[in-house]
XYZ file of C-alpha atoms in Angstrom:
566
model
C 120.145 -114.517 -84.189
C 120.088 -113.446 -80.553
C 123.418 -111.732 -79.855
C 122.683 -111.563 -76.131
C 121.491 -115.024 -75.010
C 121.783 -114.110 -71.324
C 119.079 -111.468 -71.576
C 115.425 -111.632 -70.650
C 113.121 -114.200 -72.198
C 109.715 -112.639 -72.743
C 106.675 -113.411 -74.841
C 103.343 -111.854 -75.583
C 100.956 -111.738 -78.524
C 100.499 -108.534 -80.484
C 96.718 -108.520 -80.701
C 96.397 -106.424 -83.842
C 98.847 -108.639 -85.728
C 96.908 -111.690 -84.568
C 93.582 -110.217 -85.647
C 94.976 -109.286 -89.045
C 96.557 -112.697 -89.558
C 93.348 -114.548 -88.766
C 91.190 -112.253 -90.866
C 93.487 -112.830 -93.823
C 93.368 -116.607 -93.389
C 91.066 -118.040 -96.055
C 90.352 -121.042 -93.852
C 88.226 -118.769 -91.676
C 86.318 -117.044 -94.435
C 83.016 -118.401 -93.181
C 83.358 -116.686 -89.817
C 82.298 -113.058 -89.569
C 84.956 -110.454 -88.824
C 82.960 -109.320 -85.806
C 83.022 -112.817 -84.311
C 86.726 -113.168 -85.039
C 87.522 -109.956 -83.194
C 85.401 -111.006 -80.243
C 87.250 -114.324 -80.171
C 90.637 -112.637 -80.296
C 89.757 -110.262 -77.471
C 88.873 -113.292 -75.341
C 92.156 -114.977 -76.235
C 94.137 -111.854 -75.424
C 92.419 -111.494 -72.070
C 93.277 -115.095 -71.261
C 96.866 -114.787 -72.431
C 97.271 -111.638 -70.379
C 96.950 -113.751 -67.235
C 99.464 -116.404 -68.252
C 102.594 -116.089 -66.079
C 105.440 -114.598 -68.087
C 109.093 -114.746 -67.085
C 110.635 -111.275 -66.973
C 113.727 -111.980 -64.934
C 117.206 -112.617 -66.175
C 117.814 -116.237 -67.119
C 121.218 -116.977 -65.614
C 123.063 -120.052 -66.947
C 123.712 -122.804 -64.396
C 127.486 -122.483 -64.784
C 127.456 -118.763 -63.890
C 128.260 -117.834 -60.295
C 126.950 -114.463 -59.195
C 129.098 -111.954 -57.340
C 128.164 -111.299 -53.732
C 128.010 -107.558 -54.429
C 125.343 -106.807 -57.038
C 126.088 -103.151 -57.772
C 126.702 -101.423 -61.102
C 128.170 -98.052 -62.098
C 127.040 -96.537 -65.408
C 128.094 -93.243 -66.947
C 125.110 -91.182 -68.051
C 126.933 -88.182 -69.518
C 125.255 -85.375 -67.556
C 122.631 -84.565 -64.969
C 119.092 -84.839 -66.341
C 117.103 -81.622 -66.528
C 114.519 -83.378 -64.372
C 113.370 -86.825 -63.260
C 109.783 -85.615 -63.421
C 108.449 -87.580 -66.389
C 106.342 -84.666 -67.599
C 109.377 -82.369 -67.631
C 112.102 -84.782 -68.691
C 113.798 -84.555 -72.060
C 116.577 -86.347 -73.923
C 118.125 -89.761 -73.389
C 120.022 -88.408 -70.366
C 116.782 -88.384 -68.390
C 115.161 -91.353 -70.115
C 118.073 -93.674 -69.261
C 117.242 -93.224 -65.579
C 113.476 -92.987 -65.920
C 113.580 -96.319 -67.752
C 114.956 -97.911 -64.566
C 112.722 -96.041 -62.121
C 109.329 -96.254 -63.828
C 107.289 -98.870 -65.676
C 104.933 -98.238 -68.576
C 101.618 -100.025 -69.046
C 103.140 -102.134 -71.811
C 106.640 -102.743 -73.131
C 108.377 -104.470 -76.016
C 110.549 -107.565 -76.122
C 113.721 -108.058 -78.175
C 111.667 -108.877 -81.245
C 109.586 -105.722 -80.873
C 106.448 -107.545 -79.727
C 104.190 -105.844 -77.207
C 104.390 -107.356 -73.708
C 102.534 -106.570 -70.456
C 104.155 -104.488 -67.726
C 101.987 -102.531 -65.289
C 98.996 -103.637 -67.349
C 98.569 -107.398 -67.395
C 96.047 -107.428 -70.247
C 94.018 -105.190 -72.542
C 91.380 -105.347 -75.239
C 89.729 -103.285 -77.953
C 86.844 -103.955 -80.302
C 87.380 -101.110 -82.743
C 90.972 -99.898 -82.158
C 89.503 -96.649 -80.813
C 88.364 -97.608 -77.323
C 90.983 -99.499 -75.344
C 90.561 -101.061 -71.905
C 93.656 -101.872 -69.821
C 93.666 -104.087 -66.735
C 96.394 -103.322 -64.188
C 98.205 -106.070 -62.312
C 96.733 -107.014 -58.963
C 98.551 -105.637 -55.941
C 101.059 -103.407 -57.765
C 102.564 -100.723 -55.532
C 104.633 -97.573 -55.603
C 108.038 -97.626 -53.931
C 106.448 -96.166 -50.778
C 104.105 -99.162 -50.537
C 100.928 -97.370 -51.635
C 98.791 -98.883 -54.437
C 99.301 -97.955 -58.087
C 95.852 -97.248 -59.489
C 94.219 -96.375 -62.787
C 93.627 -92.903 -61.328
C 97.403 -92.397 -61.212
C 97.528 -93.038 -64.955
C 94.688 -90.586 -65.582
C 96.394 -87.935 -63.437
C 99.760 -88.441 -65.170
C 98.449 -88.299 -68.724
C 96.361 -85.222 -67.992
C 99.360 -83.526 -66.397
C 101.566 -84.346 -69.397
C 99.013 -82.863 -71.814
C 98.128 -79.820 -69.698
C 99.632 -76.709 -71.394
C 100.376 -75.326 -67.920
C 102.923 -78.122 -67.422
C 104.981 -76.981 -70.439
C 106.090 -80.548 -71.031
C 108.596 -81.171 -73.856
C 106.320 -84.090 -74.722
C 103.046 -82.236 -74.222
C 101.865 -83.123 -77.717
C 102.580 -86.848 -77.333
C 98.954 -87.822 -76.800
C 97.956 -85.493 -79.631
C 100.131 -87.655 -81.881
C 98.471 -90.721 -80.362
C 95.044 -89.249 -81.244
C 93.809 -89.510 -77.658
C 90.387 -87.869 -77.508
C 90.537 -84.068 -77.009
C 94.335 -83.986 -76.483
C 94.809 -81.436 -79.268
C 92.105 -79.115 -77.943
C 93.482 -79.387 -74.399
C 97.027 -78.550 -75.470
C 95.681 -75.556 -77.396
C 93.882 -74.364 -74.262
C 90.426 -74.880 -75.785
C 89.305 -77.628 -73.400
C 90.017 -78.568 -69.811
C 92.340 -81.471 -69.024
C 89.409 -83.424 -67.596
C 88.170 -83.842 -71.176
C 91.168 -86.021 -72.108
C 90.032 -89.411 -73.397
C 91.296 -91.424 -70.452
C 89.334 -92.492 -67.381
C 89.506 -94.960 -64.521
C 86.610 -97.421 -64.593
C 87.820 -98.628 -61.200
C 91.155 -98.794 -59.351
C 92.566 -101.443 -61.690
C 90.811 -100.710 -64.989
C 91.678 -97.909 -67.399
C 89.730 -96.867 -70.478
C 91.404 -94.877 -73.258
C 89.402 -93.355 -76.109
C 91.039 -92.332 -79.379
C 89.623 -89.959 -81.974
C 90.630 -92.383 -84.713
C 92.342 -95.776 -84.912
C 96.129 -95.633 -84.563
C 97.775 -98.854 -85.722
C 100.860 -98.381 -83.550
C 99.059 -97.098 -80.429
C 100.313 -99.878 -78.138
C 103.872 -99.233 -79.294
C 103.446 -95.565 -78.394
C 102.512 -96.649 -74.871
C 105.847 -98.455 -74.515
C 107.662 -95.097 -74.418
C 108.784 -94.054 -70.932
C 107.017 -90.701 -71.107
C 103.675 -92.527 -70.719
C 104.684 -94.069 -67.374
C 102.334 -93.054 -64.561
C 103.579 -91.120 -61.547
C 102.059 -91.064 -58.061
C 99.240 -88.535 -57.847
C 99.509 -88.453 -54.044
C 103.257 -87.751 -54.134
C 102.903 -84.877 -56.603
C 99.877 -83.359 -54.870
C 101.618 -83.507 -51.488
C 105.138 -82.373 -52.433
C 104.647 -80.328 -55.601
C 107.855 -79.903 -57.608
C 109.844 -81.308 -54.683
C 108.501 -84.827 -55.306
C 111.599 -85.700 -57.385
C 113.939 -85.110 -54.433
C 115.317 -88.352 -52.941
C 113.425 -88.023 -49.650
C 110.077 -87.654 -51.468
C 110.679 -89.671 -54.624
C 108.142 -92.382 -55.456
C 108.695 -94.805 -58.348
C 107.028 -97.827 -59.940
C 110.061 -99.515 -61.507
C 112.763 -101.876 -60.311
C 114.699 -99.042 -58.630
C 114.002 -95.960 -56.542
C 116.000 -92.771 -56.076
C 118.347 -92.888 -53.078
C 120.771 -90.023 -53.751
C 121.323 -87.159 -56.192
C 124.545 -85.155 -56.014
C 124.194 -82.404 -58.582
C 126.658 -82.699 -61.490
C 128.204 -85.786 -59.891
C 125.922 -88.801 -59.622
C 122.446 -90.235 -59.169
C 122.045 -93.422 -57.147
C 119.176 -95.871 -57.440
C 118.530 -98.742 -55.048
C 116.314 -101.757 -55.465
C 112.597 -101.138 -55.002
C 111.256 -103.912 -52.728
C 107.672 -103.116 -53.763
C 108.364 -103.596 -57.481
C 105.912 -106.115 -58.925
C 108.755 -108.164 -60.477
C 111.370 -107.623 -57.763
C 111.888 -111.381 -57.342
C 113.389 -111.447 -60.834
C 115.684 -108.453 -60.273
C 119.317 -109.125 -59.338
C 121.050 -105.728 -59.127
C 120.708 -104.043 -55.715
C 122.234 -100.659 -56.535
C 122.936 -98.655 -59.684
C 124.966 -95.447 -59.850
C 124.668 -93.094 -62.819
C 127.646 -90.753 -63.172
C 127.338 -87.312 -64.774
C 130.627 -87.366 -66.700
C 130.353 -85.199 -69.826
C 133.917 -85.960 -70.930
C 134.114 -89.177 -72.934
C 137.850 -89.314 -72.175
C 137.153 -89.251 -68.429
C 134.487 -91.871 -69.015
C 137.069 -94.126 -70.678
C 139.808 -93.485 -68.115
C 137.545 -94.330 -65.192
C 136.347 -97.451 -67.002
C 139.936 -98.608 -67.514
C 140.633 -97.814 -63.848
C 137.777 -100.100 -62.815
C 135.514 -97.306 -61.537
C 132.836 -97.649 -64.237
C 131.173 -100.838 -65.457
C 129.344 -99.474 -68.517
C 130.438 -96.369 -70.427
C 128.103 -93.971 -72.192
C 130.135 -93.895 -75.398
C 133.579 -94.735 -76.756
C 135.846 -91.780 -77.648
C 136.374 -91.467 -81.389
C 140.175 -91.226 -81.099
C 140.495 -94.423 -79.067
C 138.009 -96.718 -80.782
C 140.452 -98.455 -83.152
C 143.072 -99.143 -80.474
C 140.471 -100.333 -77.962
C 139.048 -102.682 -80.566
C 142.461 -104.326 -80.875
C 143.192 -104.487 -77.149
C 139.814 -105.199 -75.521
C 137.511 -105.791 -78.464
C 135.381 -108.287 -76.549
C 134.351 -105.502 -74.152
C 133.024 -103.318 -76.967
C 129.284 -103.694 -77.482
C 127.839 -102.252 -80.684
C 124.070 -102.242 -81.097
C 121.731 -100.850 -83.767
C 119.517 -97.962 -82.762
C 116.685 -96.065 -84.442
C 118.289 -92.641 -84.379
C 119.402 -89.689 -86.471
C 122.013 -87.043 -85.654
C 121.068 -83.793 -87.367
C 121.545 -80.027 -87.540
C 118.405 -77.965 -86.969
C 117.952 -74.622 -88.675
C 116.092 -72.016 -86.679
C 113.454 -71.539 -89.359
C 112.217 -68.351 -87.674
C 115.525 -66.604 -88.383
C 115.399 -64.377 -91.511
C 118.829 -65.701 -92.514
C 117.321 -69.103 -93.225
C 114.093 -67.969 -94.870
C 115.711 -68.556 -98.253
C 115.412 -72.255 -99.062
C 118.540 -71.992 -101.242
C 120.653 -71.281 -98.156
C 119.357 -74.382 -96.397
C 119.786 -76.505 -99.508
C 123.356 -75.289 -100.040
C 124.466 -76.100 -96.489
C 122.809 -79.505 -96.750
C 124.575 -80.380 -100.014
C 128.012 -79.125 -98.932
C 128.167 -81.445 -95.922
C 130.220 -84.572 -96.650
C 128.396 -87.123 -94.535
C 130.598 -89.972 -95.679
C 133.676 -88.360 -94.118
C 131.856 -87.632 -90.849
C 130.345 -91.113 -90.500
C 133.139 -93.269 -91.879
C 136.317 -91.308 -91.149
C 135.685 -88.914 -88.268
C 133.596 -91.272 -86.102
C 134.219 -94.600 -87.864
C 132.377 -96.902 -85.471
C 129.713 -98.173 -87.863
C 127.539 -95.064 -88.214
C 125.612 -94.657 -91.481
C 125.638 -91.417 -93.542
C 122.133 -89.904 -93.405
C 120.420 -88.344 -96.407
C 116.952 -88.654 -94.926
C 115.627 -88.087 -91.417
C 114.291 -91.643 -91.161
C 116.679 -94.430 -90.084
C 117.012 -97.369 -92.500
C 114.325 -100.034 -92.147
C 112.208 -98.190 -89.596
C 108.835 -99.869 -89.148
C 109.777 -102.426 -91.796
C 109.455 -99.774 -94.525
C 111.974 -98.947 -97.251
C 111.920 -95.288 -98.254
C 113.617 -93.831 -101.306
C 116.689 -91.644 -100.925
C 116.775 -88.067 -102.294
C 118.395 -87.683 -105.716
C 121.530 -85.979 -104.400
C 122.386 -89.069 -102.341
C 123.669 -90.700 -105.549
C 125.738 -87.672 -106.594
C 129.452 -87.345 -105.973
C 130.451 -84.844 -103.298
C 131.982 -82.686 -106.038
C 128.600 -82.522 -107.777
C 126.892 -81.606 -104.512
C 129.449 -78.881 -103.795
C 129.024 -77.366 -107.261
C 125.249 -77.214 -106.879
C 125.634 -75.799 -103.358
C 127.891 -72.973 -104.580
C 125.376 -72.136 -107.298
C 122.494 -72.000 -104.823
C 124.381 -69.867 -102.308
C 125.468 -67.455 -105.035
C 121.871 -67.121 -106.219
C 120.911 -66.349 -102.615
C 123.350 -63.399 -102.649
C 126.323 -64.771 -100.722
C 129.935 -64.735 -101.936
C 133.515 -64.138 -100.723
C 132.858 -60.427 -100.269
C 129.553 -61.135 -98.511
C 129.968 -64.552 -96.841
C 127.188 -66.394 -95.057
C 127.896 -66.316 -91.312
C 126.043 -67.845 -88.352
C 126.552 -69.637 -85.020
C 126.466 -73.430 -84.668
C 125.334 -74.512 -81.194
C 126.513 -77.811 -79.697
C 127.185 -79.408 -76.315
C 130.638 -79.654 -74.773
C 132.089 -83.071 -75.569
C 135.350 -84.112 -77.184
C 133.573 -86.290 -79.743
C 130.979 -83.611 -80.492
C 133.699 -81.034 -80.960
C 135.494 -83.176 -83.550
C 132.274 -83.562 -85.546
C 131.505 -79.843 -85.329
C 135.060 -78.876 -86.342
C 134.797 -81.151 -89.382
C 131.396 -79.693 -90.292
C 132.467 -76.058 -90.075
C 135.644 -76.838 -92.038
C 133.599 -78.444 -94.832
C 131.263 -75.455 -95.086
C 134.252 -73.092 -95.085
C 136.151 -75.037 -97.750
C 133.231 -75.880 -100.007
C 131.201 -72.664 -99.703
C 133.259 -70.022 -97.922
C 130.681 -70.085 -95.118
C 131.684 -68.899 -91.651
C 130.036 -71.119 -89.039
C 131.088 -69.985 -85.570
C 131.259 -72.833 -83.058
C 129.276 -72.146 -79.897
C 129.773 -74.805 -77.214
C 127.505 -74.953 -74.160
C 127.003 -77.335 -71.268
C 124.280 -79.919 -71.868
C 121.509 -78.228 -69.857
C 122.340 -74.783 -71.246
C 122.273 -76.099 -74.815
C 118.865 -77.708 -74.259
C 117.544 -74.506 -72.726
C 118.738 -72.401 -75.676
C 117.274 -74.871 -78.156
C 113.952 -74.935 -76.339
C 113.767 -71.117 -76.349
C 114.852 -70.788 -79.977
C 118.068 -68.990 -79.011
C 120.238 -70.371 -81.807
C 120.953 -70.077 -85.524
C 121.808 -73.710 -86.238
C 121.966 -76.346 -83.501
C 123.263 -79.864 -83.350
C 120.615 -82.284 -82.216
C 119.590 -85.901 -82.397
C 116.440 -87.932 -82.218
C 115.992 -91.490 -81.025
C 112.790 -93.205 -82.079
C 110.512 -93.785 -79.126
C 108.673 -96.519 -81.026
C 109.447 -98.378 -84.254
C 107.389 -96.429 -86.763
C 108.171 -93.508 -89.143
C 105.692 -91.370 -87.205
C 108.047 -91.531 -84.230
C 110.431 -89.295 -86.207
C 108.300 -87.292 -88.608
C 105.822 -86.120 -85.962
C 108.453 -83.965 -84.234
C 108.476 -81.684 -87.294
C 104.740 -81.011 -87.320
C 103.546 -77.446 -86.775
C 103.520 -76.501 -83.069
C 104.745 -79.934 -81.992
C 106.510 -79.546 -78.646
C 109.686 -81.225 -79.923
C 109.781 -79.182 -83.152
C 113.197 -77.720 -82.417
C 113.553 -76.202 -85.903
C 110.191 -74.355 -85.596
C 109.310 -75.743 -89.025
C 105.784 -75.368 -90.354
C 104.222 -76.679 -93.571
C 100.494 -77.457 -93.679
C 100.907 -79.810 -96.630
C 103.464 -81.825 -94.660
C 101.133 -81.850 -91.641
C 98.208 -83.078 -93.744
C 100.135 -85.940 -95.331
C 101.460 -86.944 -91.937
C 97.947 -86.952 -90.494
C 96.854 -89.228 -93.309
C 99.855 -91.521 -92.800
C 98.974 -91.723 -89.122
C 95.601 -93.183 -90.057
C 96.734 -95.495 -92.851
C 100.244 -96.427 -91.667
C 100.883 -96.582 -95.410
C 104.374 -96.270 -96.928
C 103.175 -94.107 -99.835
C 101.594 -91.580 -97.476
C 104.715 -91.424 -95.324
C 106.794 -90.980 -98.496
C 104.672 -87.997 -99.556
C 105.379 -86.313 -96.225
C 109.055 -87.238 -96.431
C 109.348 -85.787 -99.954
C 108.070 -82.430 -98.699
C 110.520 -82.510 -95.819
C 113.459 -83.293 -98.085
C 112.509 -80.446 -100.408
C 112.158 -77.861 -97.629
C 115.291 -78.915 -95.674
C 114.235 -77.598 -92.235
C 116.979 -79.820 -90.822
C 120.167 -81.440 -92.130
C 120.366 -85.187 -91.449
C 124.027 -86.036 -90.823
C 124.307 -89.680 -89.799
C 122.402 -92.548 -88.230
C 124.173 -93.506 -84.987
C 124.795 -96.850 -83.390
C 125.340 -97.446 -79.689
C 128.989 -98.219 -79.016
C 129.893 -98.731 -75.367
C 132.371 -100.568 -73.188
C 130.961 -103.194 -70.840
C 133.007 -105.042 -68.233
C 133.246 -108.795 -68.928
C 131.714 -109.561 -65.533
C 128.455 -107.775 -66.436
C 125.880 -110.283 -67.652
C 122.609 -109.739 -69.479
C 123.652 -106.579 -71.326
C 121.225 -105.678 -74.110
C 120.477 -102.342 -75.773
C 117.149 -102.143 -77.610
C 116.373 -100.235 -80.818
C 115.558 -97.166 -78.735
C 118.966 -97.354 -77.042
C 117.516 -98.398 -73.687
C 119.533 -100.630 -71.358
C 117.443 -101.832 -68.422
C 119.518 -102.304 -65.278
C 116.993 -104.847 -63.976
C 118.075 -107.158 -66.821
C 121.723 -107.096 -65.708
C 123.724 -109.039 -63.137
C 127.307 -109.105 -61.859
C 129.296 -112.312 -62.351
C 131.811 -113.361 -59.713
C 135.248 -112.145 -60.790
């Protein structure tokens, strides 16, 4: 059931699903598979040119406010709005509004056209994308296939040092791995412009979820001319060039980022909001207070301490949405302290996830015993054995393991736990350190840092254990497991296991549950990270905001919203 009937109404056919469905239909068993695929490619090309409604469908009885402006809290300043250098949801929330990908997904998870109006493939290795006619950057210059080539090369170039530099390696784009390793030049990347509006992408092997990978914001093209002309300054408001519904108008460091409507956006006629302001409030209490004072329309979160009372008083303004995400603690696996697997296992077992998820936060979060969120990709993975134990049984086993590793009251295990400054985060961290102290006698020193500082320390490996989280960028187990592969740019824990890598490579080809499970079993044995809970998105939204919808990746597109007269 659609919980948000005022949202966008979109439709497009997932070509691989269509091909599979027809090939499995016994009624067509007299037609060769080659002919079927040729037929489907023709259908897809035709469907790609059918007009599709992207704009908000506003009910006839709704009267819009004269002032179409929205204020959203974003929690902090992004490290960068340069797509190749952006990291975390703090940046992606804004990039999602400022830039379009080639393809997107609708509420049902189906692939839909965005900058690309159609595409085809004959073998799932060579893909051809056709860009929309007349699409422009926010400065009025044409968006071309060459911009896509430039952007993808730049993302993969090791000189860029992108947090997502290995993304096209995971997508099996031709030569991406060799380029990232410095063995080939970026020009060898399997992407080329056949002409201004046609892009060809070559993969080293078929990837069943390739189109879904292209729906992630990191694959959005940026303007080659803007970057070449301005260098790193291109993200400043006076030089900023975007392809999405909004463009950057103002950036006051540690205060706010302002986006205004992009008149050159290809679907501007179906956009209602004229201005969006993203505040950089790290305090969830300040976020709430300014919301209640009428200064914020959509909060970033809801403070743990106030959730129950707010639910009673203004429950209709609370929006809870599922999200493919996992909150976890990352061990620095390069630290000698954590070389002993028994230490990692003990800390994992002694953490009472049920208390953290259901009593500390208590907003609908799910205790996590595996890195993968429930139901991801339509799969159902088994839980580790200890998930069915009582917490007392886990604690007893944890004490045994830690003792065998040489730690006791006279020689306690001690380390720093890095986290970002936030009232809600602090409550979770306090509970965690208290559990480890009570159950194991472990001394975990809390080390709070501002958001950007924490990210910088994590990126440089300057931590013992760090709190982190991962939101799936597409609905497939690979979206999570790939960040733990050897030398992957998002491998925060610096984990390496060739057997895990090999099983994951195989799963990437087969998209088979058994192969993913093999990789997951290795991960759950090694414990390079501690899964804590699977989050939900819980925010406050003013009753006069229409069209609110948060997708499984936690993205809320401002272009889908509108302000009702109030």
